[in-house]
Coordinates of C-alpha atoms in Angstrom, one line a residue:
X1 CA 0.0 0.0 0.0
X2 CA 2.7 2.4 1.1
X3 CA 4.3 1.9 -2.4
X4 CA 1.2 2.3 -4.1
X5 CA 0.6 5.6 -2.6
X6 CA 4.1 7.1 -3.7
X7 CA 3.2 5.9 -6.9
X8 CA -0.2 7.7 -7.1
X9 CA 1.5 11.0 -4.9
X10 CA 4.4 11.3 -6.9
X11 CA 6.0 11.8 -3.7
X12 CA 9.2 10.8 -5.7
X13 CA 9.1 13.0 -8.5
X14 CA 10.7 16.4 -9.4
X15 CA 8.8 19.9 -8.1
X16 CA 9.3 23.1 -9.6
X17 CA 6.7 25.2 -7.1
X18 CA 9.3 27.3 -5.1
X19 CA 7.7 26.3 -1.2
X20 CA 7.5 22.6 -2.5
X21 CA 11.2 22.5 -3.5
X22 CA 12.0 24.1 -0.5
X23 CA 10.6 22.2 2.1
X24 CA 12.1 19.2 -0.1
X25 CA 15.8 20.5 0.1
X26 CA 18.0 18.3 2.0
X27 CA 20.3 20.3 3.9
X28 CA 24.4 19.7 2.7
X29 CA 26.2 18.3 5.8
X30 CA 23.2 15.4 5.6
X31 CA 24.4 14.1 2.4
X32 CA 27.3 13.7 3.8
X33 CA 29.2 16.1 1.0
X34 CA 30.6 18.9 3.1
X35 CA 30.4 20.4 6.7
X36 CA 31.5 23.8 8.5
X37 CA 31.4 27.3 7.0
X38 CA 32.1 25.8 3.7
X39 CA 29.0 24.5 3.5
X40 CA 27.0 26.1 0.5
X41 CA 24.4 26.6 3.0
X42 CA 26.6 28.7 5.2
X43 CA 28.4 30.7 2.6
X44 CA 24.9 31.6 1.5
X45 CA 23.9 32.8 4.5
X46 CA 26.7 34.9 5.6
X47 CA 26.5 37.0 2.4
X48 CA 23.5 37.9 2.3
X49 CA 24.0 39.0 6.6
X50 CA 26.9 40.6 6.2
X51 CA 27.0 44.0 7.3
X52 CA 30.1 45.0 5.7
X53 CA 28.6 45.6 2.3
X54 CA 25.9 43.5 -0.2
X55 CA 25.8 40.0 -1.5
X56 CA 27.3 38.8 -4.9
X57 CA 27.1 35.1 -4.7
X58 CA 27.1 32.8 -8.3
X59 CA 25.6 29.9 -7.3
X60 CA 27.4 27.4 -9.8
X61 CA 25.7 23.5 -10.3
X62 CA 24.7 21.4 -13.2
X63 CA 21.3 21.6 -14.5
X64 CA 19.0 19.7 -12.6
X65 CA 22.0 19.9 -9.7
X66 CA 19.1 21.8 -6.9
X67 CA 20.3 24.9 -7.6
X68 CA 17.2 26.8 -7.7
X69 CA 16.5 24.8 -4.0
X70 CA 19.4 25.9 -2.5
X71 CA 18.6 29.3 -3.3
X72 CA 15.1 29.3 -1.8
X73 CA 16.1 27.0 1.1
X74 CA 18.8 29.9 1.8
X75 CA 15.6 32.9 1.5
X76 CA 13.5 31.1 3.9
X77 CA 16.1 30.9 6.7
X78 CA 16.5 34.3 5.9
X79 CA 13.1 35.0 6.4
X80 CA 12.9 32.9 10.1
X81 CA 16.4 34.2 11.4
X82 CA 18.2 36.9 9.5
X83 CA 19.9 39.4 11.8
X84 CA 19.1 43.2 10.7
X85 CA 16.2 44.0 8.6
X86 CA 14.0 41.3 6.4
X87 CA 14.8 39.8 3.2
X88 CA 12.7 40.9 0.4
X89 CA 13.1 38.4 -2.7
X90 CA 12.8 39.2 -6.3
X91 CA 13.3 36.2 -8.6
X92 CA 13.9 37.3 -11.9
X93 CA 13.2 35.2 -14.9
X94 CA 15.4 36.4 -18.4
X95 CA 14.3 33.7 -20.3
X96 CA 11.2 34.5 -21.7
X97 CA 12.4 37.0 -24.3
X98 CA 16.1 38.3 -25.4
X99 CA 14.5 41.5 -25.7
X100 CA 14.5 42.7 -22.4
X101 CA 18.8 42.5 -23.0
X102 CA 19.6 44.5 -25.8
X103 CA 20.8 47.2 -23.4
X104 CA 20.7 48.4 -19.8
X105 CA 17.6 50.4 -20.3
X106 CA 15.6 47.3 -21.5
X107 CA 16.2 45.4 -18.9
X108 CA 15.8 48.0 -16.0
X109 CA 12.5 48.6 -18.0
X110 CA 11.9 44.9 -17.6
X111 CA 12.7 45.3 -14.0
X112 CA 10.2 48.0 -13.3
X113 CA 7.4 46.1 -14.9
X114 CA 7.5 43.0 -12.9
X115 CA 8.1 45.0 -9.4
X116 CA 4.6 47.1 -10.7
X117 CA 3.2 43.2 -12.1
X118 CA 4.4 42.2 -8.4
X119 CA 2.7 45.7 -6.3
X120 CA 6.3 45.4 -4.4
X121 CA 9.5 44.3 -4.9
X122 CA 9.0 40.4 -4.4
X123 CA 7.9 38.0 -6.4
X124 CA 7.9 35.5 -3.5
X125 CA 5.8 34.7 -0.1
X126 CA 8.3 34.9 2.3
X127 CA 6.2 33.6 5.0
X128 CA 5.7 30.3 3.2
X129 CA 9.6 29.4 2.3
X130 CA 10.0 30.2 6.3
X131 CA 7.7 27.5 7.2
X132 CA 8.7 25.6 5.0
X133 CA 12.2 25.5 6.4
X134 CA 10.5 24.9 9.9
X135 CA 12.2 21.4 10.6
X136 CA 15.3 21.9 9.1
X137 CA 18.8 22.6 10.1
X138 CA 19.2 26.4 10.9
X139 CA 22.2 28.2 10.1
X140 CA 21.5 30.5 13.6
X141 CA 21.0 29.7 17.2
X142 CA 17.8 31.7 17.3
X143 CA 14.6 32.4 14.8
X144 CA 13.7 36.5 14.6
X145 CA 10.8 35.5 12.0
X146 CA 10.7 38.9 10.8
X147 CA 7.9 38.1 8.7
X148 CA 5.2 38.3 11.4
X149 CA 3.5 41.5 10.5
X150 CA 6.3 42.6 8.2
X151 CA 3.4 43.8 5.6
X152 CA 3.4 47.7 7.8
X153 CA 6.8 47.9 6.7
X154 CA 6.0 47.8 3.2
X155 CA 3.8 50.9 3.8
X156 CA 6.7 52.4 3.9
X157 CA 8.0 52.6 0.4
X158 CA 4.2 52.0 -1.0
X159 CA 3.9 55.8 -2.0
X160 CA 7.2 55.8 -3.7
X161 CA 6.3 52.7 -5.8
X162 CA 2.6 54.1 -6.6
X163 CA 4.1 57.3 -7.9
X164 CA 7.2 55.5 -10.0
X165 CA 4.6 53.3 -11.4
X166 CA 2.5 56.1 -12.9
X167 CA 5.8 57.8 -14.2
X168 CA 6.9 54.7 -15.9
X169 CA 3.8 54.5 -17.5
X170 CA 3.4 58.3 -18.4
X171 CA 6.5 57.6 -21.0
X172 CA 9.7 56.5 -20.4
X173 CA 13.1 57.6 -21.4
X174 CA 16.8 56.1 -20.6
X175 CA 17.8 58.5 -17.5
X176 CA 13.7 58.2 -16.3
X177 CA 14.0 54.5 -16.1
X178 CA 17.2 54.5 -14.1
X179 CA 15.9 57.9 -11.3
X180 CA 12.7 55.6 -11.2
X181 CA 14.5 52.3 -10.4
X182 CA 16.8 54.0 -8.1
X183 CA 14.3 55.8 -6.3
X184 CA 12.5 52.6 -5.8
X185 CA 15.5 50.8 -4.5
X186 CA 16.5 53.9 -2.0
X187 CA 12.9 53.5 -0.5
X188 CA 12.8 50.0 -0.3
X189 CA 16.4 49.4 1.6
X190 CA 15.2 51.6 4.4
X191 CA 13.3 49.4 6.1
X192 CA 14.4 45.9 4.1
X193 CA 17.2 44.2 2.5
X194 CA 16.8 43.8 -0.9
X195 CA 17.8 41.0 -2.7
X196 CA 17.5 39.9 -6.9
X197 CA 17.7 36.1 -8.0
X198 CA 18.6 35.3 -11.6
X199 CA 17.8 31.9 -11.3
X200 CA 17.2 30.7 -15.4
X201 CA 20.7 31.0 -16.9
X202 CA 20.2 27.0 -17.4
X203 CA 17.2 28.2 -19.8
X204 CA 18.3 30.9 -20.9
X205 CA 21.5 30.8 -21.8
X206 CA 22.5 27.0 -21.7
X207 CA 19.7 26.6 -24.7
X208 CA 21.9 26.7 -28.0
X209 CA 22.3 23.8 -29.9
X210 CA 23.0 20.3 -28.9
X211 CA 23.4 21.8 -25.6
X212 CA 25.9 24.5 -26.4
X213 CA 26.0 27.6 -24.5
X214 CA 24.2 30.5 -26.3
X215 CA 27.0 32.8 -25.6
X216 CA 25.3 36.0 -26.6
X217 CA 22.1 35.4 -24.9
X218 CA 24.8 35.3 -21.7
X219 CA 26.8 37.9 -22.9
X220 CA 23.8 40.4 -22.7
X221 CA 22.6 39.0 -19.3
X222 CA 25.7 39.6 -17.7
X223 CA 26.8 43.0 -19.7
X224 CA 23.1 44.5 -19.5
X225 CA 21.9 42.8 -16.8
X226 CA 23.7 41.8 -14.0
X227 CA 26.6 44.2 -14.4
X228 CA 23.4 46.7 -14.0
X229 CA 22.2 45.1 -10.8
X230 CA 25.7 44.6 -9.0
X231 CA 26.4 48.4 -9.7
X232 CA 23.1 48.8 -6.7
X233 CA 25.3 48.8 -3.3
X234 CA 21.8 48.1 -1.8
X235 CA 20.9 45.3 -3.2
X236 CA 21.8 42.3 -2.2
X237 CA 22.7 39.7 -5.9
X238 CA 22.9 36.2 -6.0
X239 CA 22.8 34.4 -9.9
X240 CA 22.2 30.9 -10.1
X241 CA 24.6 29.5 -12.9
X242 CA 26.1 26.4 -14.9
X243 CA 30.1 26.0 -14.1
X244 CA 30.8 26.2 -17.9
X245 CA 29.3 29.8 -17.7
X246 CA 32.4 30.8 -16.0
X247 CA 34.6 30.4 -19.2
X248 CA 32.8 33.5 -21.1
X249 CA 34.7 37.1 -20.6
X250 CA 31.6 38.8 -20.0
X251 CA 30.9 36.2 -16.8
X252 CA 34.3 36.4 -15.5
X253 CA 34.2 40.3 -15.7
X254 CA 31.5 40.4 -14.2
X255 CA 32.6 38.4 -11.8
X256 CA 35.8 40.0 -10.8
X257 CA 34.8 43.2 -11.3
X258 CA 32.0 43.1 -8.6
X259 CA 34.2 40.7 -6.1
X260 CA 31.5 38.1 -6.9
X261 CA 32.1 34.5 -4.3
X262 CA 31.0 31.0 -5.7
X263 CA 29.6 28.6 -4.5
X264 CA 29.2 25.0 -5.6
X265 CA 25.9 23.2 -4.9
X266 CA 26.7 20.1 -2.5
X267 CA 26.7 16.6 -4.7
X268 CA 26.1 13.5 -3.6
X269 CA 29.3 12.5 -2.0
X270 CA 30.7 9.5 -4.8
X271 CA 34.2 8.7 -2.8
X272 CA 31.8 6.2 -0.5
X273 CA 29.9 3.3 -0.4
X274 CA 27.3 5.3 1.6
X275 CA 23.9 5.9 -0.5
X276 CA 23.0 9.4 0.3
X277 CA 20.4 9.2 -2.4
X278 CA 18.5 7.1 0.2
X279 CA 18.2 10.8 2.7
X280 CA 16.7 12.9 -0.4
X281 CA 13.9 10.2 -0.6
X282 CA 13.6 10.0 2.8
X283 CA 12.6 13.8 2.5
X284 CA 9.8 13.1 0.4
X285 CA 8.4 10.0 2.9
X286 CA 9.2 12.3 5.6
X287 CA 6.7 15.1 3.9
X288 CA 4.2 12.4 2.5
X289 CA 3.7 11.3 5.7
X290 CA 4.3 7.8 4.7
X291 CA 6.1 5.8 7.2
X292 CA 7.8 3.1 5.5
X293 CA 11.6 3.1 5.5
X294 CA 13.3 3.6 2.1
X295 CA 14.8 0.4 2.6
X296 CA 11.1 -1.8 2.7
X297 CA 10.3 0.7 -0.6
X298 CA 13.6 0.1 -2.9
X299 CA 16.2 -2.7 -2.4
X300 CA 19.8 -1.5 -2.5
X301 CA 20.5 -2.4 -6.2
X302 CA 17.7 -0.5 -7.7
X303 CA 18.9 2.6 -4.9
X304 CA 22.7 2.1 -6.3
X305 CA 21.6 1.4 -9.9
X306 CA 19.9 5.1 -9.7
X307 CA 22.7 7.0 -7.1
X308 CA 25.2 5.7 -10.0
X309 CA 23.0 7.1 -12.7
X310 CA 23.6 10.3 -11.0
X311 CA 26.6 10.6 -11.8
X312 CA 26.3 9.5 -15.1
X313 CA 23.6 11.9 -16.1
X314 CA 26.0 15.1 -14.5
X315 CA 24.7 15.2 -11.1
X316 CA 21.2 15.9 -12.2
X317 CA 19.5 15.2 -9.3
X318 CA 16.2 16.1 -11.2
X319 CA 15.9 13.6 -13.8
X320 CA 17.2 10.3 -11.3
X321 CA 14.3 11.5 -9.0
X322 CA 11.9 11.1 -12.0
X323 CA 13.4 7.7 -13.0
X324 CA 12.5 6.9 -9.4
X325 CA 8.5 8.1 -9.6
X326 CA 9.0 6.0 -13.0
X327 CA 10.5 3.0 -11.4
X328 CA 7.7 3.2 -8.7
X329 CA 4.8 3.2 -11.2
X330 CA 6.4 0.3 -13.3
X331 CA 6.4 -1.6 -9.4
X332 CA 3.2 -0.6 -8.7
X333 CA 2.1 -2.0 -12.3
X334 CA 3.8 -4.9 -11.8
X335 CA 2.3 -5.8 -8.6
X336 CA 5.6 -6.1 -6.7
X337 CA 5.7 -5.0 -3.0
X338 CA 9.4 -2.7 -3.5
X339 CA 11.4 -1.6 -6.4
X340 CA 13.7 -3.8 -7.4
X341 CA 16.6 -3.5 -10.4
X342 CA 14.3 -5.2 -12.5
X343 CA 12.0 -2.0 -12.9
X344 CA 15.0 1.3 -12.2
X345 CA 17.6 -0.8 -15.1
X346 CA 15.3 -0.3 -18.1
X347 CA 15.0 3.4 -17.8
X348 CA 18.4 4.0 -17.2
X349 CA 19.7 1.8 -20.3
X350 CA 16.8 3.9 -22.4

């Protein structure tokens, strides 16, 4: 029955809804891959506290490597603990049009549209990620949850943002654009800290051909883009990329120029027999509430068969967890209590 039911609840499958992949996000140091302040989780965090000046963190995995999980894991911790004023989130997506990259007016443009889309400057519920980092390892001693009643704050810039929005709409004009989105950003880091996530560069600029990088889509992003953004001292910047982005001048500029840190997404650990693929499922039981161990659900061949595949496929974390929902549903068909190699081999030799 229990396997039957992750079957039918896709509790094994990939999400993409933002407090779904954050309550999902298994926290480094319990796969076993790194511990200590160089945990991605930690190097995170104390950029985007850091009083000394603004964050401007790549966040550099694979596709599929939980990127986009780490990030949001990281912004709902901020929203339970953060020292100093609240977080205030805006993702970005670039990927929908190249447009909004010919130049730095077109993409603050761009900007300015989805903060009036948005009513504020976030495009995320920042009460939701914190609970849904409730039982999860904290990266502080104590939880501020500046979240409680943190919609009176945004009163604060809500005049500023009301009359920039009827500017921007009245015509707009190169040096307009910029006065309006600086205006908007001066009000705004009064009372919060600001923070812009790129998080599509996998989409948007990993799309060319047989999977080649599209290396002007990325050269606009980063020259009209996120060399505009990092130039804000009050906003806080944190760009989720691929590790072969890195190679491109206008990335390593960019980089360099703005004192950019990386930080690698945590892998599952491959110098070790241990499976750690076994504590990402676990999540998902854990959240499901489905008691069964891992163990009565897949034997450890089908569990190593798809932990190898990991590897294999890049460290695309994303795909093996679909081959796993797969290799549920093929059990399930099959009438077979767990899933064995018998049902994970075929879809990783297809």
């Amino acid at each position: 029955m229990s396997l039957q039911a992750v079957a039918d609840r896709r509790v094994f499958a990939s999400v993409t809804d933002g407090a779904k992949l954050t309550e999902r996000y298994v926290p480094s140091e319990r796969l076993g891959a790194v511990t200590g302040p160089d945990r991605p989780e930690a190097m995170i965090w104390q950029a985007c506290t850091s009083s000394t000046g603004a964050a401007r963190v790549h966040v550099e995995g694979p596709a599929g490597s939980g990127k986009t999980s780490l990030i949001l894991s990281i912004i709902g911790q901020l929203a339970r603990a953060a020292p100093g004023k609240p977080v205030q989130p805006l993702v970005v997506n670039t990927g929908a049009s190249s447009a909004l990259l010919k130049n730095q007016t077109a993409f603050l443009d761009f900007m300015l549209d989805l903060i009036a889309i948005e009513g504020r400057f976030a495009t995320l519920d920042t009460r939701e990620l914190a609970e849904a980092t409730a039982d999860q390892i904290t990266l502080t001693p104590a939880a501020v949850t500046h979240q409680i009643g943190v919609d009176a704050k945004v009163l604060s810039y809500s005049a500023t943002l009301t009359a920039a929005i009827k500017t921007i709409t009245a015509g707009r004009n190169a040096a307009k654009t910029e006065a309006t989105f600086r205006r908007i950003i001066k009000a705004l880091a009064a009372d919060f800290r600001p923070l812009v996530v790129i998080d599509d560069t996998d989409h948007f600029a990993g799309g060319g051909a047989n999977g080649t990088i599209d290396e002007q889509a990325l050269t606009q992003l980063y020259t009209h883009g996120i060399h505009t953004l990092a130039e804000y001292p009050q906003l806080d910047l944190i760009v989720a990329i691929q590790p072969r982005f890195r190679d491109l001048p206008a990335v390593a500029d960019v980089e360099s120029r703005f004192g950019f840190t990386c930080v690698e997404v945590a892998q599952l650990p491959a110098e070790t027999e241990d499976l750690a693929l076994r504590r990402v499922l676990e999540r998902r039981l854990q959240l499901a509430d489905i008691d069964s161990a891992v163990a009565d659900l897949i034997d450890d061949l089908a569990l190593a068969a798809l932990q190898s595949a990991y590897f294999t496929r890049g460290c695309d974390l994303r795909w093996v967890l679909d081959q796993a929902h797969e290799a549920a549903t093929r059990a399930v068909s099959a009438k077979a209590d767990m899933i064995t190699l018998a049902h994970v081999q075929p879809l990783l030799l297809g």
